[in-house]
mmCIF file of C-alpha atoms in Angstrom:
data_model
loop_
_atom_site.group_PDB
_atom_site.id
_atom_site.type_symbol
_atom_site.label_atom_id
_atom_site.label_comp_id
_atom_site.label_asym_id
_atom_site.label_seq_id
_atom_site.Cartn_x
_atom_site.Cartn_y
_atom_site.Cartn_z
ATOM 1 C CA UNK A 1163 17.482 14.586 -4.488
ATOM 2 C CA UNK A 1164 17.779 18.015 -3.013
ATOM 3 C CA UNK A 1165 14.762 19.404 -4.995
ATOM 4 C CA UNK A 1166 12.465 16.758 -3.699
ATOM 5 C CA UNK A 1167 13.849 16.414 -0.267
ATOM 6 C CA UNK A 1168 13.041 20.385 0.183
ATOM 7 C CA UNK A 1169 9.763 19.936 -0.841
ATOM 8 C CA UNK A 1170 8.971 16.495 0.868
ATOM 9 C CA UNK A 1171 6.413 16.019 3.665
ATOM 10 C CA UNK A 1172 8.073 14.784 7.151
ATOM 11 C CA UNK A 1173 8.662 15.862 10.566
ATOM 12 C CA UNK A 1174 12.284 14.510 10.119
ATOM 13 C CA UNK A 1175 14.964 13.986 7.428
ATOM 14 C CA UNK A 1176 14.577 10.612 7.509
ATOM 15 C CA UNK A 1177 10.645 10.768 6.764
ATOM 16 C CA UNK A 1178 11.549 13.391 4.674
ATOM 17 C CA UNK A 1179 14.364 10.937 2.255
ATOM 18 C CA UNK A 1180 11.677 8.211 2.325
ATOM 19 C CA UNK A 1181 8.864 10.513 0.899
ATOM 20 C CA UNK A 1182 10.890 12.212 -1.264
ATOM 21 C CA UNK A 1183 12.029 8.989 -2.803
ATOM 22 C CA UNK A 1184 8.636 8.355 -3.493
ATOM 23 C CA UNK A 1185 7.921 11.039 -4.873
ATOM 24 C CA UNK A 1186 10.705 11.016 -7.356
ATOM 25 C CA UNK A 1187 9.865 7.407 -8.552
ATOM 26 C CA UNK A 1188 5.906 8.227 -9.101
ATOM 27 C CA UNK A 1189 7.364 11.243 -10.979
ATOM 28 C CA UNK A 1190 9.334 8.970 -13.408
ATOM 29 C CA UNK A 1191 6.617 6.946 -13.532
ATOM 30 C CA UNK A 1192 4.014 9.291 -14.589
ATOM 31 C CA UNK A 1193 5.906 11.115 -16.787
ATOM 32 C CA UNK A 1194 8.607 8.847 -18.327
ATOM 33 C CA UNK A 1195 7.049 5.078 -18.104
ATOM 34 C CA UNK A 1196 3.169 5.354 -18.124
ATOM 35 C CA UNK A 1197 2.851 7.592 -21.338
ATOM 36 C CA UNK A 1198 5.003 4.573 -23.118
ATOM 37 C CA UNK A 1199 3.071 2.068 -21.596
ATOM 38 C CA UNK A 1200 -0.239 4.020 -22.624
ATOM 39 C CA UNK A 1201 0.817 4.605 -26.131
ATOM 40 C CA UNK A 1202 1.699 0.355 -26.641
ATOM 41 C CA UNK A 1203 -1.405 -0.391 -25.413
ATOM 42 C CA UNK A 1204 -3.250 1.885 -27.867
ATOM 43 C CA UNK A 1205 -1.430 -0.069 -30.664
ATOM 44 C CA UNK A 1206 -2.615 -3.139 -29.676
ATOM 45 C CA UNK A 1207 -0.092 -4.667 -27.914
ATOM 46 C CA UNK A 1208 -0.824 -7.910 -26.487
ATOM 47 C CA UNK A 1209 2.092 -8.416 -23.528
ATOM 48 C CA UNK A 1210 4.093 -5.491 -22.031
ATOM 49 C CA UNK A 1211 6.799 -6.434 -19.267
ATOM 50 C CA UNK A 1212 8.511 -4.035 -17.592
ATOM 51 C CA UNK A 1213 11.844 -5.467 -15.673
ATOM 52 C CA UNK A 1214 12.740 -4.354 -12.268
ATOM 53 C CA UNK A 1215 16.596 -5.376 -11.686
ATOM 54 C CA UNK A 1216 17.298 -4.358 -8.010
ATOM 55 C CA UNK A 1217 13.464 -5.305 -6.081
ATOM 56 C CA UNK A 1218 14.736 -6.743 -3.304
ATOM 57 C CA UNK A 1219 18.100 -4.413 -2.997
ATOM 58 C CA UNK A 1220 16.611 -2.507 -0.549
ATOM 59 C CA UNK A 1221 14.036 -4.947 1.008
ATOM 60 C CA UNK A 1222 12.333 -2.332 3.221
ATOM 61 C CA UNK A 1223 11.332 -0.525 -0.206
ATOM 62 C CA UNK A 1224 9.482 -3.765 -1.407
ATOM 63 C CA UNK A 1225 6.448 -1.586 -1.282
ATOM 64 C CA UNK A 1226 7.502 1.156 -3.201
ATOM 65 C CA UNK A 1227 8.525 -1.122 -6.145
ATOM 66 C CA UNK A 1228 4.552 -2.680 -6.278
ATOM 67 C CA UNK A 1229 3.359 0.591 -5.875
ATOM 68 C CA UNK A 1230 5.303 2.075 -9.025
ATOM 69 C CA UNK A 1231 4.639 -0.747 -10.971
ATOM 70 C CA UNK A 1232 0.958 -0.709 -10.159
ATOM 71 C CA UNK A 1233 0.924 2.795 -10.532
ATOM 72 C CA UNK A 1234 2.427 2.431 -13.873
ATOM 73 C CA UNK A 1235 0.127 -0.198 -15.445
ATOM 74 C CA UNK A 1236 -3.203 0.856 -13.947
ATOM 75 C CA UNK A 1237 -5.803 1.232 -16.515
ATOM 76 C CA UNK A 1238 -3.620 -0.996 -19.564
ATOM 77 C CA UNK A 1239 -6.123 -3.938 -21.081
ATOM 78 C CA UNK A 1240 -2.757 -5.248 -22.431
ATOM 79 C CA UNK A 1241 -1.331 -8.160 -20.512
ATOM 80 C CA UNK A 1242 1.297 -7.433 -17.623
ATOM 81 C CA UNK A 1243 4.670 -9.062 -17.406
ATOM 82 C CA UNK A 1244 6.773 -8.168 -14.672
ATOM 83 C CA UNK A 1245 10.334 -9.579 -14.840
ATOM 84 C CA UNK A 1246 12.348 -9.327 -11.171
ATOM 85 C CA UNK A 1247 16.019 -10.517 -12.169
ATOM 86 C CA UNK A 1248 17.926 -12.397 -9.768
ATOM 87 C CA UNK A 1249 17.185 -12.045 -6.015
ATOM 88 C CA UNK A 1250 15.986 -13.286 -2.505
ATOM 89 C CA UNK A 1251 12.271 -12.882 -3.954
ATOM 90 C CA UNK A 1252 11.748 -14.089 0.138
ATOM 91 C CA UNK A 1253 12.210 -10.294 0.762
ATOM 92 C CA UNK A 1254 9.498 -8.906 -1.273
ATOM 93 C CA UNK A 1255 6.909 -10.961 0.598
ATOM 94 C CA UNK A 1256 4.311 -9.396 1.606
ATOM 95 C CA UNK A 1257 4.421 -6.412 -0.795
ATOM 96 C CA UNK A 1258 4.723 -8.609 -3.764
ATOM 97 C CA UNK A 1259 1.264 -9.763 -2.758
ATOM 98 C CA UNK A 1260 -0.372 -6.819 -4.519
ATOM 99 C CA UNK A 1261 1.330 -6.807 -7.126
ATOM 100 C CA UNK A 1262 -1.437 -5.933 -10.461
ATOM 101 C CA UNK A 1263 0.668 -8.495 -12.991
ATOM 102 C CA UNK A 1264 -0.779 -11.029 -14.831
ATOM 103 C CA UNK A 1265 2.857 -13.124 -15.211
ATOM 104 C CA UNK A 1266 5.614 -12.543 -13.119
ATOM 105 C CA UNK A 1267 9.089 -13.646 -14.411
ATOM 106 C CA UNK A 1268 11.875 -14.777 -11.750
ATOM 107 C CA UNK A 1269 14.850 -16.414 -12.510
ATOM 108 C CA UNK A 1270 15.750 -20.075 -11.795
ATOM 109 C CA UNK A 1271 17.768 -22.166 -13.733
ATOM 110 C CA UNK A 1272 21.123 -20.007 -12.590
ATOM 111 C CA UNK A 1273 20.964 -21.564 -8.965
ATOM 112 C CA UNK A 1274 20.089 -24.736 -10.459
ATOM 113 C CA UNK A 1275 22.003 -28.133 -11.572
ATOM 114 C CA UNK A 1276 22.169 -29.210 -14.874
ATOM 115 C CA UNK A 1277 21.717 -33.197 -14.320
ATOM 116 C CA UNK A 1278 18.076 -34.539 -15.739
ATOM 117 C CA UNK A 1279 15.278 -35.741 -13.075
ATOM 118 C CA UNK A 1280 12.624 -33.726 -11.626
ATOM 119 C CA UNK A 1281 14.536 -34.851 -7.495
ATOM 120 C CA UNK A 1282 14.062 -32.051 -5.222
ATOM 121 C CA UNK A 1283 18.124 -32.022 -4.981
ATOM 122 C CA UNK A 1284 18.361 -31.929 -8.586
ATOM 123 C CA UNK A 1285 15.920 -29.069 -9.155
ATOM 124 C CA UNK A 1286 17.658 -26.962 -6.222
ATOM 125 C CA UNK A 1287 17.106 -23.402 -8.263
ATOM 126 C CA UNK A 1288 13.016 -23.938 -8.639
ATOM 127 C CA UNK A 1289 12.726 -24.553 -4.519
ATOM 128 C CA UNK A 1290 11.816 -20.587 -4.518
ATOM 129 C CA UNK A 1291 8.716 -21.485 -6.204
ATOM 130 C CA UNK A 1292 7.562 -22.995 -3.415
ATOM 131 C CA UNK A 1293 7.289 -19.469 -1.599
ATOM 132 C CA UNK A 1294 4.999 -18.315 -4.358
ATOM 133 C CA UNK A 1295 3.088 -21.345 -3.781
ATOM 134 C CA UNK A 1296 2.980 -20.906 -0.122
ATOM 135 C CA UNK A 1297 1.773 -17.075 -0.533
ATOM 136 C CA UNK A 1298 -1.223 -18.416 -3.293
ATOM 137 C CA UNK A 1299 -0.174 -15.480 -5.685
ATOM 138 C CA UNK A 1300 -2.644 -14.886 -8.285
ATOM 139 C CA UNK A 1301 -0.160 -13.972 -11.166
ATOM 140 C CA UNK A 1302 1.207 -16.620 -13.099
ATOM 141 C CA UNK A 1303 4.890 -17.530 -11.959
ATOM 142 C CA UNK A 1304 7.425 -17.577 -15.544
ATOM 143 C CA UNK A 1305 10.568 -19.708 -14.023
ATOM 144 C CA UNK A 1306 13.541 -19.079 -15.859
ATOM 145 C CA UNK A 1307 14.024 -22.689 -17.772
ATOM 146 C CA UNK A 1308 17.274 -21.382 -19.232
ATOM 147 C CA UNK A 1309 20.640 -19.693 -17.699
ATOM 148 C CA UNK A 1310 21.548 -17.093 -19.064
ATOM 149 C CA UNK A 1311 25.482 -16.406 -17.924
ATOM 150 C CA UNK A 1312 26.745 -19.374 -19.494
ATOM 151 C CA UNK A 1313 27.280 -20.846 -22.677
ATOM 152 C CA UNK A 1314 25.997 -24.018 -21.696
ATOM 153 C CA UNK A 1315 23.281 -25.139 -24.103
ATOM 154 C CA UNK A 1316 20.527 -26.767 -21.963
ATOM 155 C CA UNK A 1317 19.273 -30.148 -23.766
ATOM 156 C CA UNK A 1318 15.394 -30.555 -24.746
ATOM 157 C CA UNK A 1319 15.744 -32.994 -21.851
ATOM 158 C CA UNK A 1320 16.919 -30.802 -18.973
ATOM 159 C CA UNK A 1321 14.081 -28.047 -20.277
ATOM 160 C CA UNK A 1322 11.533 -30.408 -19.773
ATOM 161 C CA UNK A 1323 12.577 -31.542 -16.420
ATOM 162 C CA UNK A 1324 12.840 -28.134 -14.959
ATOM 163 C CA UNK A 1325 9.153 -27.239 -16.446
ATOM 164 C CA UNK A 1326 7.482 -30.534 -14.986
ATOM 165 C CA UNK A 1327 9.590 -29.945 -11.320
ATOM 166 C CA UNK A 1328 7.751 -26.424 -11.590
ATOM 167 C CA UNK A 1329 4.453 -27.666 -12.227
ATOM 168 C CA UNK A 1330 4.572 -30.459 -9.917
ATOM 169 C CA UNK A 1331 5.664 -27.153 -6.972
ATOM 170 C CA UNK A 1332 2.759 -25.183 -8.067
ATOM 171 C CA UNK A 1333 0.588 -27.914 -8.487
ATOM 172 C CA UNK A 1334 -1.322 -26.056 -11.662
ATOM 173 C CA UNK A 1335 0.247 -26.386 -15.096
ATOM 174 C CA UNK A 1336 -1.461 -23.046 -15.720
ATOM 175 C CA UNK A 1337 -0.300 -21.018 -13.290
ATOM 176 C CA UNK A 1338 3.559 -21.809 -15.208
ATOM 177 C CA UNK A 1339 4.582 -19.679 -18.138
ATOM 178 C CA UNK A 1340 8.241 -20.899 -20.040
ATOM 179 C CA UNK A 1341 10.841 -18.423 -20.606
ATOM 180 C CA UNK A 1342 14.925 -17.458 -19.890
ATOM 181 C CA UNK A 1343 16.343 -16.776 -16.566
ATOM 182 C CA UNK A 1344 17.255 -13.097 -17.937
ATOM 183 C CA UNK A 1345 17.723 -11.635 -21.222
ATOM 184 C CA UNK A 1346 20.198 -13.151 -23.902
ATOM 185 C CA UNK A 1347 22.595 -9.578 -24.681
ATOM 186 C CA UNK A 1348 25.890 -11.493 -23.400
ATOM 187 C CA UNK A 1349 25.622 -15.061 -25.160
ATOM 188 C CA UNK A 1350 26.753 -15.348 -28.928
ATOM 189 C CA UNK A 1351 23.988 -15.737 -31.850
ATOM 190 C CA UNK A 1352 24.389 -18.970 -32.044
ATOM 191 C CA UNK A 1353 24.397 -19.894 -28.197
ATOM 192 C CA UNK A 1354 21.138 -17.724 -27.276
ATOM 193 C CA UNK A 1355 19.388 -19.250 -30.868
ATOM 194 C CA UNK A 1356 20.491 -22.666 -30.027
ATOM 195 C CA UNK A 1357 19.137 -22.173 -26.182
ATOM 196 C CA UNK A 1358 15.811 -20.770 -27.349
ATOM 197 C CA UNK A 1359 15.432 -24.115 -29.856
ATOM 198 C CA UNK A 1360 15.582 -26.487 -27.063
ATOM 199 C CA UNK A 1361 13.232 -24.174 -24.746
ATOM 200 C CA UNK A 1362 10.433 -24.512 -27.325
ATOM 201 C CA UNK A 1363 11.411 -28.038 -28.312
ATOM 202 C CA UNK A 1364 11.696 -29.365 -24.106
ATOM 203 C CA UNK A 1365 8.266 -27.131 -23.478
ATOM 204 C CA UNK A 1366 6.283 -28.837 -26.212
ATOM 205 C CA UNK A 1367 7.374 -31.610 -24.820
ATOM 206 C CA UNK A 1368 5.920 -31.203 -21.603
ATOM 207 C CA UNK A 1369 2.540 -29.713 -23.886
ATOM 208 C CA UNK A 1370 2.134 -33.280 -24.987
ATOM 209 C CA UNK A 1371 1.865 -34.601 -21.595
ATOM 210 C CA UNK A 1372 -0.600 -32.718 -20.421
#
């Protein structure tokens, strides 16, 4: 902090934190995240996400975080993921507008029931997609079809009803790309395997109807 607030650009301190933050983040970005990112793509590498945990902590930095992530994928031929865990996603709007991902992953089923039917009041946790909707973002949207904090297995069923609620929002079955809420580390084995069974199962179901 010190180092880069001494050598920031500002006529105050306050100017002077906010470049100096920036700074520090392009910093890790050119010299920690892009040569890893460079590297996978030279192998080959069809998908590379990177996860940002806290976007919207600090809403008035919403730029900052599509800045860094731009700055970190610029130049990949490798598909972009970018995985924002749970959050007002509201509060990255407009920033998240420029945003250079192909997918971006946003978790769902958390805030969501867990009774069958594609109702607006059953499907309370997808509403958010209708901001993304709203905004006409040109990255795919990946809703989380699966919550990850509990050890509630979601039935084939309840998959497919969450996918076709988030098609019917967007309107476009290919602007939707299946996946988990969040990453699988706390469940048991055999909760996250059984959970990821039903995803694919419930998805294909949804394949067949389209």
């Amino acid at each position: 902090d010190e180092y880069y607030i001494a050598n920031a650009a500002g006529e105050d301190l306050l100017q002077k934190s906010v470049n100096a933050k920036r700074d520090f983040v392009f910093d890790v970005v050119d010299e920690i995240i892009k040569p890893v990112l460079t590297e996978l793509n030279r192998e080959g590498v069809e998908y590379i996400q990177l996860d940002e945990p806290a976007a919207a902590a600090k809403p008035h930095e919403s730029e900052l975080v599509v800045q860094s992530v731009n700055r970190a994928v610029k130049g990949l031929s490798s598909k972009v993921a970018v995985h924002i865990c749970y959050t007002n996603y509201k509060a990255l709007f407009p920033a998240l507008l420029e945003l250079k991902a192909d997918v971006l992953s946003i978790s769902c089923s958390n805030a969501d029931t867990q009774m069958l039917g594609i109702e607006p009041e059953k499907r309370k946790g997808f509403e958010i997609l209708k901001v993304f909707r709203d905004y006409s973002c040109k990255f795919k949207i990946a809703p989380g079809l699966i919550d990850v904090h509990t050890d509630f297995i979601e039935s084939p069923e309840l998959v497919r009803d969450r996918l076709l609620y988030a098609v019917k929002v967007m309107d476009d079955p290919g602007k939707i790309v299946a996946c988990n809420d969040c990453g699988l580390r706390t469940r048991s084995w055999r909760v996250a395997h059984s959970k990821q069974l039903n995803l694919v199962e419930g998805v294909s179901m949804v394949r067949k109807m389209f």
